[in-house]
XYZ file of C-alpha atoms in Angstrom:
452
model
C 69.792 94.788 90.048
C 66.133 95.770 90.309
C 64.813 99.070 88.983
C 64.050 100.263 92.490
C 67.650 99.730 93.577
C 68.906 101.503 90.483
C 66.649 104.436 91.233
C 67.997 104.667 94.781
C 71.556 104.799 93.499
C 70.927 106.924 90.422
C 73.447 109.468 91.754
C 76.206 107.032 90.771
C 75.652 107.851 87.095
C 78.275 110.534 87.654
C 80.654 107.778 88.669
C 80.239 106.249 85.208
C 80.994 109.559 83.524
C 84.063 109.985 85.727
C 85.168 106.427 84.971
C 84.849 107.106 81.247
C 86.965 110.237 81.738
C 89.621 108.110 83.460
C 89.457 105.640 80.568
C 90.027 108.454 78.048
C 92.832 109.821 80.230
C 94.538 106.401 80.326
C 94.404 106.174 76.536
C 95.766 109.700 76.120
C 98.589 109.183 78.599
C 99.620 105.578 77.944
C 98.626 104.310 74.501
C 101.797 103.804 72.443
C 103.888 105.726 74.975
C 106.457 104.779 77.607
C 105.740 105.541 81.236
C 106.957 108.890 82.536
C 105.132 111.862 83.988
C 102.011 110.156 82.652
C 101.921 107.678 85.551
C 101.659 110.193 88.435
C 99.162 112.232 86.364
C 96.995 109.128 86.019
C 97.233 108.465 89.765
C 96.206 112.070 90.482
C 93.243 111.554 88.154
C 92.202 108.474 90.149
C 92.473 110.454 93.374
C 90.358 113.267 91.924
C 87.596 110.842 90.946
C 87.776 109.054 94.290
C 87.552 112.196 96.428
C 84.783 113.713 94.307
C 82.668 110.570 94.550
C 83.416 109.930 98.227
C 82.588 113.550 99.068
C 79.357 113.339 97.093
C 78.384 110.276 99.112
C 79.539 111.996 102.357
C 81.665 109.003 103.287
C 85.052 110.629 104.001
C 85.897 111.501 107.595
C 88.972 112.678 109.467
C 89.564 110.749 112.674
C 92.447 109.422 114.699
C 91.742 105.808 113.811
C 92.068 106.705 110.116
C 95.405 108.487 110.468
C 97.328 105.612 108.899
C 94.928 105.492 105.935
C 95.421 109.216 105.223
C 99.196 108.920 105.658
C 99.282 106.233 102.946
C 98.906 109.122 100.497
C 102.574 109.946 101.100
C 104.104 106.632 99.905
C 101.569 106.346 97.073
C 102.431 109.801 95.691
C 106.175 109.319 96.233
C 106.192 105.956 94.466
C 104.094 107.334 91.586
C 106.528 110.234 91.183
C 109.454 107.823 90.698
C 108.163 107.235 87.151
C 108.697 110.961 86.561
C 111.973 111.294 88.470
C 113.953 108.119 87.811
C 114.516 105.409 85.236
C 115.205 102.203 87.176
C 113.522 99.313 85.354
C 113.292 97.019 88.390
C 111.648 99.604 90.619
C 109.319 100.700 87.813
C 107.999 97.149 87.606
C 107.641 96.867 91.381
C 106.042 100.305 91.726
C 103.616 99.532 88.906
C 102.235 96.864 91.251
C 102.840 98.609 94.592
C 100.954 101.831 93.812
C 97.630 100.128 92.911
C 98.020 97.803 95.905
C 98.472 100.708 98.327
C 95.704 102.699 96.618
C 93.250 99.832 97.094
C 94.304 99.454 100.733
C 93.917 103.188 101.374
C 90.514 103.579 99.742
C 89.130 100.552 101.578
C 90.436 101.896 104.890
C 89.167 105.434 104.313
C 85.670 104.231 103.430
C 85.702 101.506 106.113
C 85.077 98.698 103.634
C 86.893 96.215 105.834
C 86.458 94.221 109.017
C 90.016 93.150 109.755
C 92.897 95.378 110.841
C 95.085 96.559 107.968
C 98.091 94.701 109.402
C 96.324 91.327 109.498
C 96.231 88.608 106.847
C 92.446 88.857 106.890
C 92.644 92.365 105.435
C 94.674 91.028 102.505
C 91.881 88.534 101.901
C 89.300 91.333 101.964
C 91.360 93.275 99.420
C 91.478 90.271 97.107
C 87.735 89.730 97.415
C 87.012 93.393 96.679
C 89.274 93.505 93.610
C 88.700 90.057 92.151
C 85.062 89.454 93.097
C 83.116 92.659 93.664
C 84.937 94.779 91.086
C 84.216 92.284 88.307
C 80.669 91.789 89.569
C 79.889 95.509 89.506
C 81.190 96.024 85.981
C 77.685 94.868 85.008
C 75.995 97.774 86.830
C 76.329 100.238 83.870
C 74.507 97.720 81.659
C 71.773 97.444 84.271
C 71.497 101.244 84.276
C 71.218 101.180 80.481
C 68.487 98.542 80.627
C 66.577 100.574 83.202
C 66.983 103.720 81.083
C 65.597 101.923 78.011
C 62.698 100.521 79.996
C 61.773 103.973 81.290
C 61.678 105.431 77.760
C 60.062 102.593 75.793
C 56.788 100.788 76.193
C 56.930 97.145 77.132
C 56.251 95.910 73.592
C 59.019 97.946 71.971
C 61.409 97.079 74.777
C 60.699 93.381 74.312
C 61.323 93.673 70.574
C 64.600 95.521 71.132
C 65.792 92.867 73.592
C 64.916 90.101 71.133
C 66.779 91.855 68.314
C 69.887 92.285 70.463
C 69.663 88.662 71.601
C 69.326 87.541 67.985
C 72.386 89.529 66.990
C 74.314 88.094 69.924
C 73.400 84.530 68.954
C 73.886 85.043 65.204
C 77.360 86.580 65.307
C 79.177 83.468 66.621
C 77.267 81.248 64.148
C 78.107 83.603 61.281
C 81.753 83.570 62.298
C 81.860 79.741 62.247
C 80.085 79.553 58.852
C 82.390 82.134 57.262
C 85.420 80.286 58.619
C 84.244 77.000 57.076
C 83.450 78.653 53.724
C 86.840 80.359 53.677
C 88.633 77.069 54.195
C 86.486 75.306 51.560
C 86.731 77.957 48.855
C 89.984 79.864 48.344
C 88.359 82.470 46.038
C 85.646 83.176 48.601
C 88.322 83.533 51.290
C 90.263 86.005 49.132
C 87.176 88.128 48.533
C 86.209 87.983 52.185
C 89.650 89.229 53.192
C 89.137 92.355 51.080
C 85.879 93.336 52.779
C 87.479 94.924 55.877
C 89.672 97.183 53.718
C 86.578 98.312 51.790
C 84.611 99.096 54.949
C 87.305 100.814 57.008
C 91.022 101.528 56.941
C 93.567 100.458 59.557
C 93.272 103.798 61.326
C 89.592 103.101 61.869
C 90.451 99.649 63.214
C 92.931 101.223 65.612
C 90.306 103.726 66.752
C 87.883 100.863 67.422
C 90.567 99.008 69.384
C 91.320 102.085 71.481
C 87.625 102.621 72.124
C 87.379 99.062 73.433
C 90.417 99.668 75.677
C 88.882 102.862 77.035
C 85.613 101.073 77.736
C 87.324 98.202 79.550
C 89.347 100.590 81.730
C 86.190 102.604 82.475
C 84.265 99.459 83.441
C 87.024 98.257 85.792
C 87.390 101.689 87.409
C 83.613 101.933 87.808
C 83.432 98.405 89.222
C 86.073 99.054 91.868
C 84.813 102.478 92.944
C 81.252 101.162 93.084
C 82.525 98.328 95.306
C 84.040 100.764 97.829
C 81.729 103.782 97.464
C 78.416 102.201 96.505
C 76.103 100.191 98.753
C 77.857 97.592 100.856
C 77.505 94.121 99.344
C 75.512 91.517 101.191
C 77.680 89.199 103.195
C 78.039 85.744 101.699
C 79.790 82.697 102.969
C 83.497 83.298 102.563
C 85.414 80.569 100.823
C 88.673 79.623 102.424
C 91.548 81.055 100.440
C 94.148 78.454 99.796
C 97.569 79.715 100.586
C 99.703 79.499 97.516
C 103.197 78.277 98.031
C 105.669 81.118 98.125
C 107.847 81.207 95.074
C 111.481 80.645 95.761
C 113.634 83.585 94.824
C 117.017 83.046 93.250
C 119.607 85.304 94.874
C 123.213 85.987 94.158
C 125.439 83.476 95.999
C 126.782 86.117 98.355
C 123.358 86.472 100.029
C 123.654 82.942 101.363
C 125.532 84.414 104.328
C 122.188 85.721 105.632
C 120.359 82.374 105.556
C 121.095 81.586 109.207
C 119.939 85.071 110.155
C 116.624 84.485 108.384
C 116.188 81.117 110.139
C 116.744 82.860 113.468
C 114.179 85.495 112.518
C 111.579 82.821 111.708
C 112.302 81.032 114.989
C 112.060 84.276 116.917
C 108.680 85.270 115.493
C 107.312 81.725 115.820
C 108.344 81.349 119.463
C 106.838 84.714 120.375
C 103.453 83.535 119.115
C 103.635 79.939 120.376
C 105.057 80.376 123.852
C 102.564 80.058 126.697
C 102.262 82.857 129.259
C 100.551 80.657 131.837
C 103.782 80.103 133.791
C 105.395 83.512 134.495
C 108.804 82.165 135.534
C 109.230 80.034 132.418
C 107.888 82.847 130.268
C 110.483 85.264 131.686
C 113.187 82.716 130.893
C 111.898 82.412 127.319
C 111.901 86.222 127.029
C 115.536 86.301 128.116
C 116.498 83.577 125.638
C 114.683 85.310 122.770
C 116.403 88.577 123.669
C 119.756 86.800 123.601
C 118.858 85.294 120.200
C 118.021 88.796 118.912
C 121.299 90.270 120.130
C 123.421 87.404 118.756
C 121.643 87.542 115.408
C 122.272 91.298 115.225
C 126.006 90.616 115.557
C 125.680 88.030 112.782
C 124.037 90.664 110.580
C 126.858 93.112 111.214
C 129.365 90.387 110.308
C 127.493 89.479 107.107
C 127.207 93.155 106.180
C 130.958 93.641 106.620
C 131.823 90.490 104.645
C 129.577 91.581 101.786
C 131.324 94.966 101.772
C 134.666 93.203 101.397
C 133.205 91.129 98.556
C 132.087 94.314 96.788
C 135.510 95.880 97.168
C 137.035 92.817 95.515
C 134.497 92.185 92.728
C 132.576 95.422 92.264
C 129.144 96.810 93.083
C 125.947 95.467 91.515
C 122.241 95.992 92.044
C 121.860 92.562 93.624
C 124.633 93.223 96.144
C 123.226 96.659 96.928
C 119.793 95.158 97.584
C 121.426 92.499 99.778
C 122.910 95.289 101.903
C 119.509 96.981 102.105
C 117.869 93.677 103.026
C 120.311 93.171 105.906
C 119.592 96.641 107.262
C 115.856 95.994 106.969
C 116.256 92.672 108.799
C 118.066 94.495 111.601
C 115.136 96.932 111.915
C 112.706 93.995 112.059
C 114.767 92.378 114.812
C 114.696 95.615 116.834
C 110.906 95.728 116.481
C 110.741 92.076 117.524
C 112.913 92.875 120.552
C 110.276 95.398 121.700
C 107.561 92.794 121.153
C 109.382 90.306 123.392
C 108.981 92.567 126.405
C 105.661 94.218 125.511
C 102.732 91.860 125.000
C 100.419 94.631 123.789
C 102.845 95.553 121.021
C 101.447 94.755 117.543
C 104.220 93.096 115.568
C 102.486 92.988 112.163
C 101.345 96.604 112.438
C 104.839 98.006 112.856
C 106.320 95.515 110.406
C 103.847 96.877 107.847
C 104.808 100.490 108.593
C 108.525 99.662 108.482
C 108.099 97.765 105.209
C 106.299 100.622 103.451
C 108.774 103.229 104.735
C 111.788 101.115 103.756
C 110.465 100.448 100.253
C 109.728 104.130 99.574
C 113.177 105.103 100.879
C 114.804 102.489 98.644
C 113.086 104.026 95.621
C 114.480 107.474 96.371
C 118.059 106.416 97.048
C 118.703 106.224 93.266
C 120.226 102.761 93.365
C 121.842 102.877 89.908
C 123.485 106.224 90.624
C 124.904 104.905 93.910
C 126.173 101.753 92.170
C 127.860 103.819 89.448
C 129.433 106.151 92.012
C 130.818 103.257 94.071
C 132.179 101.431 91.013
C 133.852 104.594 89.746
C 135.401 105.253 93.173
C 136.623 101.631 93.246
C 138.111 102.121 89.761
C 140.111 105.133 90.900
C 141.407 103.154 93.861
C 142.099 99.769 92.238
C 142.070 100.325 88.466
C 139.396 97.608 88.049
C 135.886 98.172 86.704
C 133.223 96.201 84.855
C 132.441 98.586 82.007
C 129.876 96.237 80.464
C 127.830 96.208 83.680
C 128.193 99.962 84.003
C 126.573 100.350 80.580
C 123.576 98.260 81.695
C 122.580 100.824 84.325
C 119.645 103.152 83.767
C 119.707 106.817 82.761
C 119.982 107.710 86.453
C 123.680 106.824 86.224
C 124.520 108.720 83.010
C 125.917 111.902 84.655
C 128.301 109.786 86.750
C 129.357 107.492 83.907
C 130.107 110.566 81.799
C 132.905 111.538 84.208
C 134.952 108.632 82.752
C 134.831 109.840 79.145
C 138.346 111.347 79.317
C 139.888 108.352 81.113
C 142.894 106.969 79.263
C 142.038 103.345 79.986
C 138.312 103.118 79.242
C 137.519 106.565 77.823
C 137.020 105.325 74.249
C 134.458 102.702 75.269
C 132.657 105.180 77.516
C 132.602 107.816 74.772
C 131.134 105.331 72.284
C 128.478 104.313 74.833
C 127.604 107.952 75.577
C 127.264 108.688 71.863
C 124.772 105.837 71.505
C 122.918 107.105 74.550
C 122.880 110.647 73.153
C 121.431 109.429 69.858
C 118.780 107.399 71.684
C 117.804 110.304 73.932
C 117.500 112.613 70.935
C 114.682 110.491 69.522
C 111.303 112.170 69.531
C 109.199 111.244 72.556
C 105.729 112.277 73.628
C 105.419 114.594 76.603
C 103.595 111.856 78.489
C 106.850 109.843 78.576
C 108.877 112.698 80.054
C 111.063 111.843 83.063
C 113.490 113.970 85.041
C 116.154 111.247 84.784
C 116.096 111.232 80.970
C 115.960 115.038 80.847
C 119.018 115.371 83.119
C 120.929 112.727 81.135
C 120.004 114.359 77.814
C 120.958 117.830 79.046
C 124.227 116.530 80.459
C 125.199 114.772 77.235
C 124.323 117.780 75.070
C 126.927 119.773 76.955
C 129.658 117.319 76.002
């Protein structure tokens, strides 16, 4: 970037300082620590930097067409708080990806760094280009600022000498590394002496500090690159390369979910026909509408049947996370079919828009249901009714289920196994943890077990 451009955007130097602060915050919250309250605190830090920079650039506005973008704050904050509230490993992994995804979508929408509607596939392509292309490209801006700063404070001769020295060091280091490697392999004594040099220059703590400094710098560069992409000057439009659609990975489900395959086929047919059918002939189109409505109604009955059969399966074999998610998936499919039913009779109805809203709402709700606690409760209730329970699976559940599992400690049949498991859990929870890893779920489980 030319010096003139850098001068125009010199106000973004504060963005670099804020990005460095976020890098330090990430190291303080995450390095060597498990996720907990640290995750929502980091997200709040990102929001603080974003709003400060966007306000400084006078780019934030409140308007009706941005209502959805502002409302995305709700699922983002709720999903971030699950790291503080709960301890479900599966949802932690999913939320670790979902929160950044929604944050990128929201910031691009708020600052109008998009051309396509948020519920279109084109918007997903714009998100990918912003994150994978422009973010990486703009990580070089701080170095351009540094070069401009050096130029402004050094005469041309000294600047040229400094550049040559740095270039020489950059070229010499790889060559030196290759030469030392060859000498080490050729001479064992030389290799032994060379191995002692690092311990003479710095200890392992110093090496760790250097490593953490590199981590902080990388995080700061990535944060700067992304925020510069959405807050800084809009990039010049270049010819977009067609994004090849990657084949969707096949997901392996529990065998019981196979009962919904026909339902999913019907859903695909329904959505496809709605987009392919011609409206040129009103009479035929009305007939197609009636047939698609009939398909929706019949498929809804199939979903109810599959839901009931899965419930019977759970009563016979017990409740698991996979079976719970299958139930949730069936309910979500039913909601999608109801939205599709509205689309059949309303041409101006945006299917993808409301599918997107329903998907976000359903996913956030699923996070706050406390799946493991519900599974434990249902298995315990089934045990009282039938005398059958999979204790081994019960012990695989997260800390969210500990208070419920503890109710079985006095049971004559499985009390000894439960008591042994709770003792191990108590010992594990007593281990010293940093405050950044604090979660409500672990605190409740620890408090509950201490009362035993």
